[in-house]
Amino acid sequence: MQPSSCDTFVALPPSTEGERIIFGKNSDRPCDEVQEVVYFPARDYAAEEKVECTYIEIEQVGHTHAVVLSRPAWLWGAEMGANEHQVCIGNEAVWGRESADDEEALLGMDLVRLGLERADTAEKAVDVITELLEKYGQGGSCMEDESGFTYHNSFLISDRKEAWLLETSGKHWAAERVEGGYRNISNQYGITTKIDKEHPKMREYAQSKGWWDGKSEFNFATVYSFTTTARIEASGSRYCEGKKLLEKSSGHITGETMMDILRDKDSGINMEGMFMSTGSMVSVIPTNPDLPGVHYFTATPDPERSVFKPFVFVENARPLKETSSPSYGQDDPVKKIPRFQSKPDRKHELFVKHEVVAAIIESYKDRGQKITKSMRELEKVTMKQMEEILSHGVEEPDQLADLFSRSVEEEITVYSKN
């Protein structure tokens, strides 16, 4: 498999409608990989407790925030997700001058989850991720096989008021604050000369390697990658296509706009092939702290053939059983050394049913169009209901405790009817 990556987007006022932050991501992963959507409530921990991430164990904190995550079912971390404070994070694979073939450490996906569990603002998430990165490093296979598919990570992080772009190379990093407009990232470095936070020895290290002369203006993307800024902006990449799609709707970007962007196949953003969009997320976050955010997930491959289903953080939110994959505990081949000697069945209930429907859509044009139309109608009705919550708040929280699961059941009903 050739290295591929995802696309993550954020739009802030004044590029959005209704004083909202719109966050979106396609998780592009190996086409046979199952992506699950799971919820973990807030928790308190005793001193000295540990947390077992995908490959390594690290110190736990005294309190973790409630999170909803979309993640490859074989690992601990997440490709994307949100927490109860409306912080959203997505990560991308990036490759640069620094080798990514490090020993097992924290995966970028582990850092996504750790950032969401431990930070109540986007800027704090930057601090959490970079502190963990400097302490433990990043490394280990990012695919469920022995291929040694490894990469460094970039992160797009948002909250109710701003967004941060964080890019890493080994333990070195740079971060840029985004306070308005829109921003997208793909599998290339994008921070140039506007650097708002950085590793204290990031420039010194680059100079010691001969990547920067110490005199010219420091450009992170140019120094730490093989691609100059001019080449990044001129390339016919998904990054450029995504930027054009955001620009096209600037001033009027909504949750529906973001879903359309994630479904766009001509741009390559909705990826097909050996790597494909195996899960998608769109979050709509009012800047007004008294209003809830709504987080939509597909939990199934190809957003064009999937339904975006809503999740709202409420006190008694229930586990998402229909999109949770089987757990194999310590018998999981990922946990055993040597790793990845076999692949267990990780398909969750929705994935199994969606797989059948996707095959019908692919094989029978008329029937497929009918099913797709029904799925879109269901999504439209649900989004209209969510608009009421986004505009006026939650009156009866317990009615939303199983919102996502009910939406999954409605999606499955649409499948059976067609």
Short mmCIF file of C-alpha atoms in Angstrom, two decimals:
data_model
loop_
_atom_site.label_atom_id
_atom_site.label_comp_id
_atom_site.label_asym_id
_atom_site.label_seq_id
_atom_site.Cartn_x
_atom_site.Cartn_y
_atom_site.Cartn_z
CA MET A 1 0.00 0.00 0.00
CA GLN A 2 1.23 3.46 -0.87
CA PRO A 3 1.28 5.98 1.98
CA SER A 4 -1.97 7.90 2.10
CA SER A 5 -3.59 10.21 4.57
CA CYS A 6 -6.77 11.99 5.46
CA ASP A 7 -8.23 15.47 5.20
CA THR A 8 -9.31 17.59 8.16
CA PHE A 9 -11.16 20.90 7.98
CA VAL A 10 -12.26 23.67 10.30
CA ALA A 11 -14.28 26.79 9.54
CA LEU A 12 -14.80 29.66 11.97
CA PRO A 13 -16.75 32.91 11.79
CA PRO A 14 -16.94 34.88 9.57
CA SER A 15 -16.66 31.99 7.07
CA THR A 16 -19.56 30.11 8.70
CA GLU A 17 -23.26 30.78 9.17
CA GLY A 18 -24.87 31.37 12.54
CA GLU A 19 -21.77 32.08 14.68
CA ARG A 20 -20.64 28.47 14.68
CA ILE A 21 -17.44 26.47 14.40
CA ILE A 22 -17.68 23.70 11.79
CA PHE A 23 -15.16 20.84 12.06
CA GLY A 24 -14.88 17.91 9.66
CA LYS A 25 -12.67 14.98 8.85
CA ASN A 26 -12.48 11.92 6.62
CA SER A 27 -10.41 9.13 8.11
CA ASP A 28 -8.63 7.51 5.16
CA ARG A 29 -7.38 4.09 6.17
CA PRO A 30 -6.77 0.62 4.66
CA CYS A 31 -9.98 -0.44 2.89
CA ASP A 32 -10.39 -3.61 4.99
CA GLU A 33 -10.18 -1.76 8.31
CA VAL A 34 -13.23 -1.33 10.54
CA GLN A 35 -13.81 2.06 12.14
CA GLU A 36 -15.91 2.14 15.30
CA VAL A 37 -17.59 5.04 17.09
CA VAL A 38 -17.41 4.81 20.88
CA TYR A 39 -18.27 6.95 23.90
CA PHE A 40 -16.37 7.09 27.19
CA PRO A 41 -17.83 9.07 30.12
CA ALA A 42 -15.78 11.37 32.33
CA ARG A 43 -13.83 9.53 35.05
CA ASP A 44 -11.73 10.17 38.13
CA TYR A 45 -8.59 8.13 38.83
CA ALA A 46 -6.50 7.40 41.89
CA ALA A 47 -2.94 8.66 42.15
CA GLU A 48 -0.30 6.51 40.45
CA GLU A 49 -2.79 4.86 38.07
CA LYS A 50 -1.58 4.03 34.57
CA VAL A 51 -3.31 4.01 31.18
CA GLU A 52 -2.46 1.40 28.56
CA CYS A 53 -2.33 3.05 25.14
CA THR A 54 -1.91 1.12 21.88
CA TYR A 55 1.71 0.06 22.50
CA ILE A 56 2.93 1.64 25.73
CA GLU A 57 1.66 2.41 29.23
CA ILE A 58 1.83 5.97 30.57
CA GLU A 59 0.77 7.85 33.71
CA GLN A 60 -2.94 8.53 34.02
CA VAL A 61 -4.28 11.92 35.13
CA GLY A 62 -6.66 12.49 38.03
CA HIS A 63 -9.66 13.25 35.78
CA THR A 64 -10.54 12.56 32.15
CA HIS A 65 -13.29 14.34 30.21
CA ALA A 66 -16.13 12.55 28.45
CA VAL A 67 -15.22 11.79 24.82
CA VAL A 68 -16.82 10.45 21.66
CA LEU A 69 -14.30 8.89 19.27
CA SER A 70 -14.10 7.48 15.76
CA ARG A 71 -11.21 5.03 15.68
CA PRO A 72 -9.74 1.99 13.93
CA ALA A 73 -11.15 -0.85 16.01
CA TRP A 74 -7.76 -2.46 16.72
CA LEU A 75 -6.16 0.39 18.65
CA TRP A 76 -6.62 2.46 21.81
CA GLY A 77 -6.47 5.97 20.36
CA ALA A 78 -8.65 7.65 17.74
CA GLU A 79 -8.48 9.22 14.30
CA MET A 80 -10.89 11.95 15.34
CA GLY A 81 -13.32 12.88 18.05
CA ALA A 82 -14.69 15.46 20.46
CA ASN A 83 -15.05 15.98 24.18
CA GLU A 84 -17.72 17.38 26.48
CA HIS A 85 -16.10 20.84 26.33
CA GLN A 86 -16.58 20.86 22.52
CA VAL A 87 -12.90 20.42 21.76
CA CYS A 88 -12.50 18.55 18.45
CA ILE A 89 -9.29 16.93 17.16
CA GLY A 90 -8.29 15.14 13.97
CA ASN A 91 -4.82 13.99 12.96
CA GLU A 92 -2.97 13.49 9.67
CA ALA A 93 0.05 11.48 8.64
CA VAL A 94 2.98 13.62 7.52
CA TRP A 95 6.40 12.66 6.21
CA GLY A 96 9.44 14.91 6.23
CA ARG A 97 13.22 14.96 6.63
CA GLU A 98 13.10 13.13 9.96
CA SER A 99 12.74 9.35 9.79
CA ALA A 100 9.42 8.04 11.13
CA ASP A 101 10.78 4.53 11.71
CA ASP A 102 10.99 4.90 15.46
CA GLU A 103 10.42 2.26 18.11
CA GLU A 104 6.96 1.71 19.55
CA ALA A 105 5.81 4.75 21.49
CA LEU A 106 2.62 6.81 21.34
CA LEU A 107 0.74 6.76 18.04
CA GLY A 108 -0.60 10.05 16.72
CA MET A 109 -4.03 8.49 17.25
CA ASP A 110 -3.22 7.90 20.93
CA LEU A 111 -2.31 11.59 21.19
CA VAL A 112 -5.70 12.55 19.71
CA ARG A 113 -7.52 10.66 22.44
CA LEU A 114 -5.19 11.84 25.20
CA GLY A 115 -5.66 15.46 24.07
CA LEU A 116 -9.44 15.10 24.17
CA GLU A 117 -9.48 13.33 27.53
CA ARG A 118 -7.19 15.84 29.23
CA ALA A 119 -7.88 19.31 27.73
CA ASP A 120 -10.91 21.59 27.97
CA THR A 121 -9.68 24.06 25.31
CA ALA A 122 -7.91 23.74 21.98
CA GLU A 123 -4.78 25.50 23.26
CA LYS A 124 -4.60 23.19 26.28
CA ALA A 125 -4.87 20.23 23.92
CA VAL A 126 -1.78 21.54 22.10
CA ASP A 127 0.04 21.66 25.44
CA VAL A 128 -1.12 18.15 26.45
CA ILE A 129 -0.08 16.59 23.14
CA THR A 130 3.30 18.31 22.95
CA GLU A 131 4.20 17.50 26.58
CA LEU A 132 3.38 13.82 25.99
CA LEU A 133 5.23 13.88 22.68
CA GLU A 134 8.38 15.25 24.26
CA LYS A 135 8.18 12.75 27.14
CA TYR A 136 7.27 9.55 25.26
CA GLY A 137 7.85 10.22 21.55
CA GLN A 138 5.78 8.91 18.66
CA GLY A 139 6.27 5.63 16.87
CA GLY A 140 4.99 2.18 16.01
CA SER A 141 3.06 0.61 13.14
CA CYS A 142 -0.05 2.58 12.25
CA MET A 143 -1.68 -0.35 10.43
CA GLU A 144 -2.89 -3.70 11.69
CA ASP A 145 -0.18 -5.71 9.98
CA GLU A 146 3.58 -6.19 9.93
CA SER A 147 4.21 -3.69 7.13
CA GLY A 148 5.82 -1.14 9.42
CA PHE A 149 3.61 1.67 8.09
CA THR A 150 4.80 4.63 10.19
CA TYR A 151 4.51 8.40 10.08
CA HIS A 152 4.72 11.63 12.02
CA ASN A 153 1.55 13.55 12.76
CA SER A 154 -0.15 16.86 12.31
CA PHE A 155 -3.27 17.81 14.25
CA LEU A 156 -6.14 20.23 13.68
CA ILE A 157 -7.73 21.17 17.01
CA SER A 158 -10.74 23.43 17.60
CA ASP A 159 -12.98 24.65 20.42
CA ARG A 160 -15.75 27.25 20.68
CA LYS A 161 -13.53 30.24 19.89
CA GLU A 162 -10.49 29.22 17.84
CA ALA A 163 -8.48 26.46 16.20
CA TRP A 164 -4.87 25.36 16.38
CA LEU A 165 -2.74 23.61 13.80
CA LEU A 166 -0.02 21.47 15.40
CA GLU A 167 2.67 19.80 13.28
CA THR A 168 5.32 17.39 14.52
CA SER A 169 8.59 15.86 13.39
CA GLY A 170 9.84 13.30 15.89
CA LYS A 171 9.70 15.12 19.23
CA HIS A 172 9.96 18.55 17.61
CA TRP A 173 6.89 20.60 16.77
CA ALA A 174 5.36 23.93 15.79
CA ALA A 175 1.84 25.26 16.34
CA GLU A 176 -0.20 27.99 14.70
CA ARG A 177 -3.32 29.66 16.10
CA VAL A 178 -6.29 30.12 13.73
CA GLU A 179 -8.75 32.72 15.00
CA GLY A 180 -11.07 33.15 12.03
CA GLY A 181 -11.83 32.02 8.49
CA TYR A 182 -11.05 28.44 7.55
CA ARG A 183 -8.18 25.98 7.51
CA ASN A 184 -7.62 22.49 6.14
CA ILE A 185 -4.78 20.02 6.44
CA SER A 186 -3.75 16.93 4.52
CA ASN A 187 -0.65 14.75 4.47
CA GLN A 188 1.91 17.52 4.17
CA TYR A 189 3.33 20.20 6.43
CA GLY A 190 1.46 23.50 6.25
CA ILE A 191 2.82 25.79 8.98
CA THR A 192 5.11 28.35 7.35
CA THR A 193 6.38 31.52 9.07
CA LYS A 194 3.44 32.17 11.44
CA ILE A 195 4.42 30.11 14.48
CA ASP A 196 2.64 30.85 17.75
CA LYS A 197 4.13 28.05 19.87
CA GLU A 198 7.09 25.78 19.27
CA HIS A 199 9.47 23.24 20.77
CA PRO A 200 12.20 25.28 22.50
CA LYS A 201 14.96 23.55 20.52
CA MET A 202 13.11 23.13 17.22
CA ARG A 203 15.15 25.78 15.35
CA GLU A 204 18.43 24.82 16.96
CA TYR A 205 17.88 21.18 15.93
CA ALA A 206 17.09 22.15 12.32
CA GLN A 207 20.25 24.25 12.18
CA SER A 208 22.36 21.40 13.58
CA LYS A 209 21.06 19.15 10.79
CA GLY A 210 21.90 21.70 8.11
CA TRP A 211 18.26 22.24 7.16
CA TRP A 212 18.30 25.95 8.11
CA ASP A 213 21.10 28.47 8.00
CA GLY A 214 20.01 30.28 11.17
CA LYS A 215 19.77 33.60 9.35
CA SER A 216 16.95 33.44 6.80
CA GLU A 217 13.31 33.69 7.91
CA PHE A 218 12.30 30.40 9.51
CA ASN A 219 9.62 28.50 7.55
CA PHE A 220 8.60 25.29 9.30
CA ALA A 221 7.14 23.56 6.23
CA THR A 222 10.19 24.31 4.12
CA VAL A 223 12.72 23.40 6.82
CA TYR A 224 11.17 20.20 8.15
CA SER A 225 9.72 18.76 4.95
CA PHE A 226 11.05 18.14 1.44
CA THR A 227 8.47 20.47 -0.06
CA THR A 228 8.78 24.24 -0.33
CA THR A 229 5.82 26.47 0.46
CA ALA A 230 5.44 27.35 -3.21
CA ARG A 231 5.22 23.69 -4.20
CA ILE A 232 2.65 22.97 -1.47
CA GLU A 233 0.34 25.76 -2.68
CA ALA A 234 0.78 24.92 -6.37
CA SER A 235 0.35 21.15 -6.18
CA GLY A 236 -2.79 19.48 -7.44
CA SER A 237 -3.24 17.78 -4.09
CA ARG A 238 -6.26 17.03 -1.92
CA TYR A 239 -5.06 19.87 0.30
CA CYS A 240 -5.48 22.37 -2.54
CA GLU A 241 -8.79 20.90 -3.64
CA GLY A 242 -10.10 21.06 -0.07
CA LYS A 243 -9.01 24.67 0.27
CA LYS A 244 -10.88 25.53 -2.94
CA LEU A 245 -14.06 23.86 -1.68
CA LEU A 246 -13.91 25.83 1.58
CA GLU A 247 -13.20 29.05 -0.30
CA LYS A 248 -16.18 28.42 -2.59
CA SER A 249 -18.60 28.44 0.37
CA SER A 250 -16.77 30.96 2.56
CA GLY A 251 -19.24 33.06 4.52
CA HIS A 252 -21.91 30.38 4.25
CA ILE A 253 -20.24 27.21 5.56
CA THR A 254 -22.60 24.94 7.49
CA GLY A 255 -22.60 21.36 8.69
CA GLU A 256 -24.20 20.34 5.39
CA THR A 257 -21.43 22.15 3.50
CA MET A 258 -18.82 20.16 5.38
CA MET A 259 -20.62 16.88 4.69
CA ASP A 260 -20.69 17.72 0.98
CA ILE A 261 -16.94 18.41 1.05
CA LEU A 262 -16.24 15.08 2.77
CA ARG A 263 -18.37 13.31 0.14
CA ASP A 264 -16.54 14.91 -2.78
CA LYS A 265 -14.93 12.20 -4.89
CA ASP A 266 -13.65 14.34 -7.78
CA SER A 267 -11.21 16.06 -5.40
CA GLY A 268 -10.02 12.76 -3.94
CA ILE A 269 -11.15 13.89 -0.48
CA ASN A 270 -13.62 11.00 -0.40
CA MET A 271 -10.95 8.44 -1.11
CA GLU A 272 -11.47 5.12 -2.91
CA GLY A 273 -9.11 2.20 -3.49
CA MET A 274 -6.66 0.36 -1.25
CA PHE A 275 -6.93 3.36 1.08
CA MET A 276 -10.45 4.75 1.44
CA SER A 277 -12.54 6.97 3.69
CA THR A 278 -13.45 4.39 6.33
CA GLY A 279 -15.12 6.85 8.72
CA SER A 280 -16.24 10.49 8.69
CA MET A 281 -17.02 13.17 11.27
CA VAL A 282 -18.66 16.61 11.17
CA SER A 283 -19.11 18.76 14.29
CA VAL A 284 -21.25 21.89 14.58
CA ILE A 285 -20.25 23.99 17.61
CA PRO A 286 -22.04 27.25 18.50
CA THR A 287 -19.69 29.91 19.83
CA ASN A 288 -22.34 30.58 22.52
CA PRO A 289 -21.22 28.45 25.54
CA ASP A 290 -24.85 27.99 26.63
CA LEU A 291 -25.68 25.98 23.51
CA PRO A 292 -24.64 22.35 22.89
CA GLY A 293 -22.48 21.11 20.05
CA VAL A 294 -23.69 18.36 17.73
CA HIS A 295 -21.17 15.77 16.53
CA TYR A 296 -22.06 13.66 13.49
CA PHE A 297 -20.33 10.35 12.70
CA THR A 298 -20.85 7.76 9.98
CA ALA A 299 -19.11 4.74 11.62
CA THR A 300 -19.09 3.24 8.11
CA PRO A 301 -16.92 3.59 4.97
CA ASP A 302 -17.57 6.05 2.12
CA PRO A 303 -19.56 9.07 3.38
CA GLU A 304 -21.41 9.19 0.03
CA ARG A 305 -22.99 5.85 0.95
CA SER A 306 -23.33 6.57 4.66
CA VAL A 307 -25.55 8.49 7.04
CA PHE A 308 -24.12 11.15 9.34
CA LYS A 309 -25.66 10.42 12.76
CA PRO A 310 -25.71 12.92 15.66
CA PHE A 311 -24.22 12.66 19.13
CA VAL A 312 -24.79 15.28 21.83
CA PHE A 313 -22.96 15.28 25.16
CA VAL A 314 -25.49 14.87 27.98
CA GLU A 315 -24.92 13.66 31.53
CA ASN A 316 -26.37 10.16 31.14
CA ALA A 317 -25.21 9.40 27.59
CA ARG A 318 -25.23 5.65 26.97
CA PRO A 319 -22.61 3.36 25.40
CA LEU A 320 -22.73 3.12 21.61
CA LYS A 321 -23.17 -0.64 21.32
CA GLU A 322 -24.23 -0.79 17.67
CA THR A 323 -20.97 0.81 16.52
CA SER A 324 -18.64 -0.83 19.06
CA SER A 325 -16.48 -3.65 17.74
CA PRO A 326 -15.87 -6.95 19.58
CA SER A 327 -13.19 -6.78 22.27
CA TYR A 328 -10.55 -9.50 22.52
CA GLY A 329 -8.75 -8.17 25.59
CA GLN A 330 -5.26 -9.54 26.19
CA ASP A 331 -5.90 -12.28 23.58
CA ASP A 332 -5.96 -9.64 20.86
CA PRO A 333 -3.16 -10.28 18.30
CA VAL A 334 -2.25 -6.58 18.62
CA LYS A 335 -1.33 -7.15 22.27
CA LYS A 336 0.80 -10.24 21.74
CA ILE A 337 4.49 -10.16 20.79
CA PRO A 338 5.22 -10.61 17.92
CA ARG A 339 2.23 -8.49 16.95
CA PHE A 340 -0.21 -8.83 14.07
CA GLN A 341 0.14 -12.59 13.57
CA SER A 342 -3.58 -12.81 12.77
CA LYS A 343 -6.59 -10.53 12.23
CA PRO A 344 -9.76 -11.16 14.23
CA ASP A 345 -13.20 -10.13 13.00
CA ARG A 346 -13.72 -6.54 14.19
CA LYS A 347 -16.99 -5.77 12.37
CA HIS A 348 -19.62 -4.10 14.53
CA GLU A 349 -23.38 -4.44 13.97
CA LEU A 350 -23.81 -1.35 11.79
CA PHE A 351 -20.72 -2.17 9.73
CA VAL A 352 -22.07 -5.64 8.87
CA LYS A 353 -25.42 -4.29 7.70
CA HIS A 354 -23.84 -1.37 5.83
CA GLU A 355 -21.48 -3.73 4.01
CA VAL A 356 -24.47 -5.51 2.44
CA VAL A 357 -26.15 -2.25 1.47
CA ALA A 358 -22.93 -0.84 -0.03
CA ALA A 359 -22.65 -3.94 -2.23
CA ILE A 360 -26.25 -3.46 -3.43
CA ILE A 361 -25.62 0.22 -4.21
CA GLU A 362 -22.53 -0.79 -6.18
CA SER A 363 -24.24 -3.58 -8.13
CA TYR A 364 -27.79 -2.34 -8.79
CA LYS A 365 -28.04 1.23 -10.04
CA ASP A 366 -31.80 1.90 -9.64
CA ARG A 367 -32.07 0.11 -6.34
CA GLY A 368 -28.90 1.80 -5.15
CA GLN A 369 -30.22 5.26 -6.00
CA LYS A 370 -33.42 4.52 -4.08
CA ILE A 371 -31.48 3.42 -0.99
CA THR A 372 -29.15 6.44 -1.17
CA LYS A 373 -32.13 8.79 -1.50
CA SER A 374 -33.77 7.25 1.59
CA MET A 375 -30.51 7.61 3.54
CA ARG A 376 -30.22 11.28 2.59
CA GLU A 377 -33.84 11.95 3.56
CA LEU A 378 -33.24 10.39 6.97
CA GLU A 379 -30.12 12.51 7.42
CA LYS A 380 -31.98 15.68 6.41
CA VAL A 381 -34.81 15.06 8.89
CA THR A 382 -32.33 14.37 11.69
CA MET A 383 -30.31 17.51 10.94
CA LYS A 384 -33.48 19.59 11.05
CA GLN A 385 -34.18 18.22 14.53
CA MET A 386 -30.61 19.00 15.59
CA GLU A 387 -30.96 22.56 14.34
CA GLU A 388 -33.57 23.14 17.04
CA ILE A 389 -31.09 21.95 19.69
CA LEU A 390 -28.24 24.02 18.23
CA SER A 391 -30.42 27.14 18.27
CA HIS A 392 -32.31 26.76 21.55
CA GLY A 393 -30.43 24.25 23.69
CA VAL A 394 -31.37 20.98 25.35
CA GLU A 395 -34.58 20.98 27.39
CA GLU A 396 -34.72 17.28 28.31
CA PRO A 397 -31.19 15.81 28.36
CA ASP A 398 -32.35 12.25 29.09
CA GLN A 399 -34.12 12.17 25.72
CA LEU A 400 -30.72 12.56 24.06
CA ALA A 401 -28.97 9.89 26.11
CA ASP A 402 -29.39 7.33 23.31
CA LEU A 403 -29.62 9.78 20.40
CA PHE A 404 -26.79 8.23 18.37
CA SER A 405 -28.00 4.67 18.92
CA ARG A 406 -31.55 5.59 17.90
CA SER A 407 -30.16 7.18 14.74
CA VAL A 408 -28.27 3.96 13.97
CA GLU A 409 -31.48 1.97 14.40
CA GLU A 410 -33.29 4.34 12.04
CA GLU A 411 -30.51 3.88 9.49
CA ILE A 412 -30.77 0.09 9.78
CA THR A 413 -34.54 0.36 9.30
CA VAL A 414 -33.96 2.27 6.06
CA TYR A 415 -31.69 -0.58 4.91
CA SER A 416 -34.30 -3.24 5.65
CA LYS A 417 -37.09 -1.34 3.93
CA ASN A 418 -35.04 -1.09 0.75
#
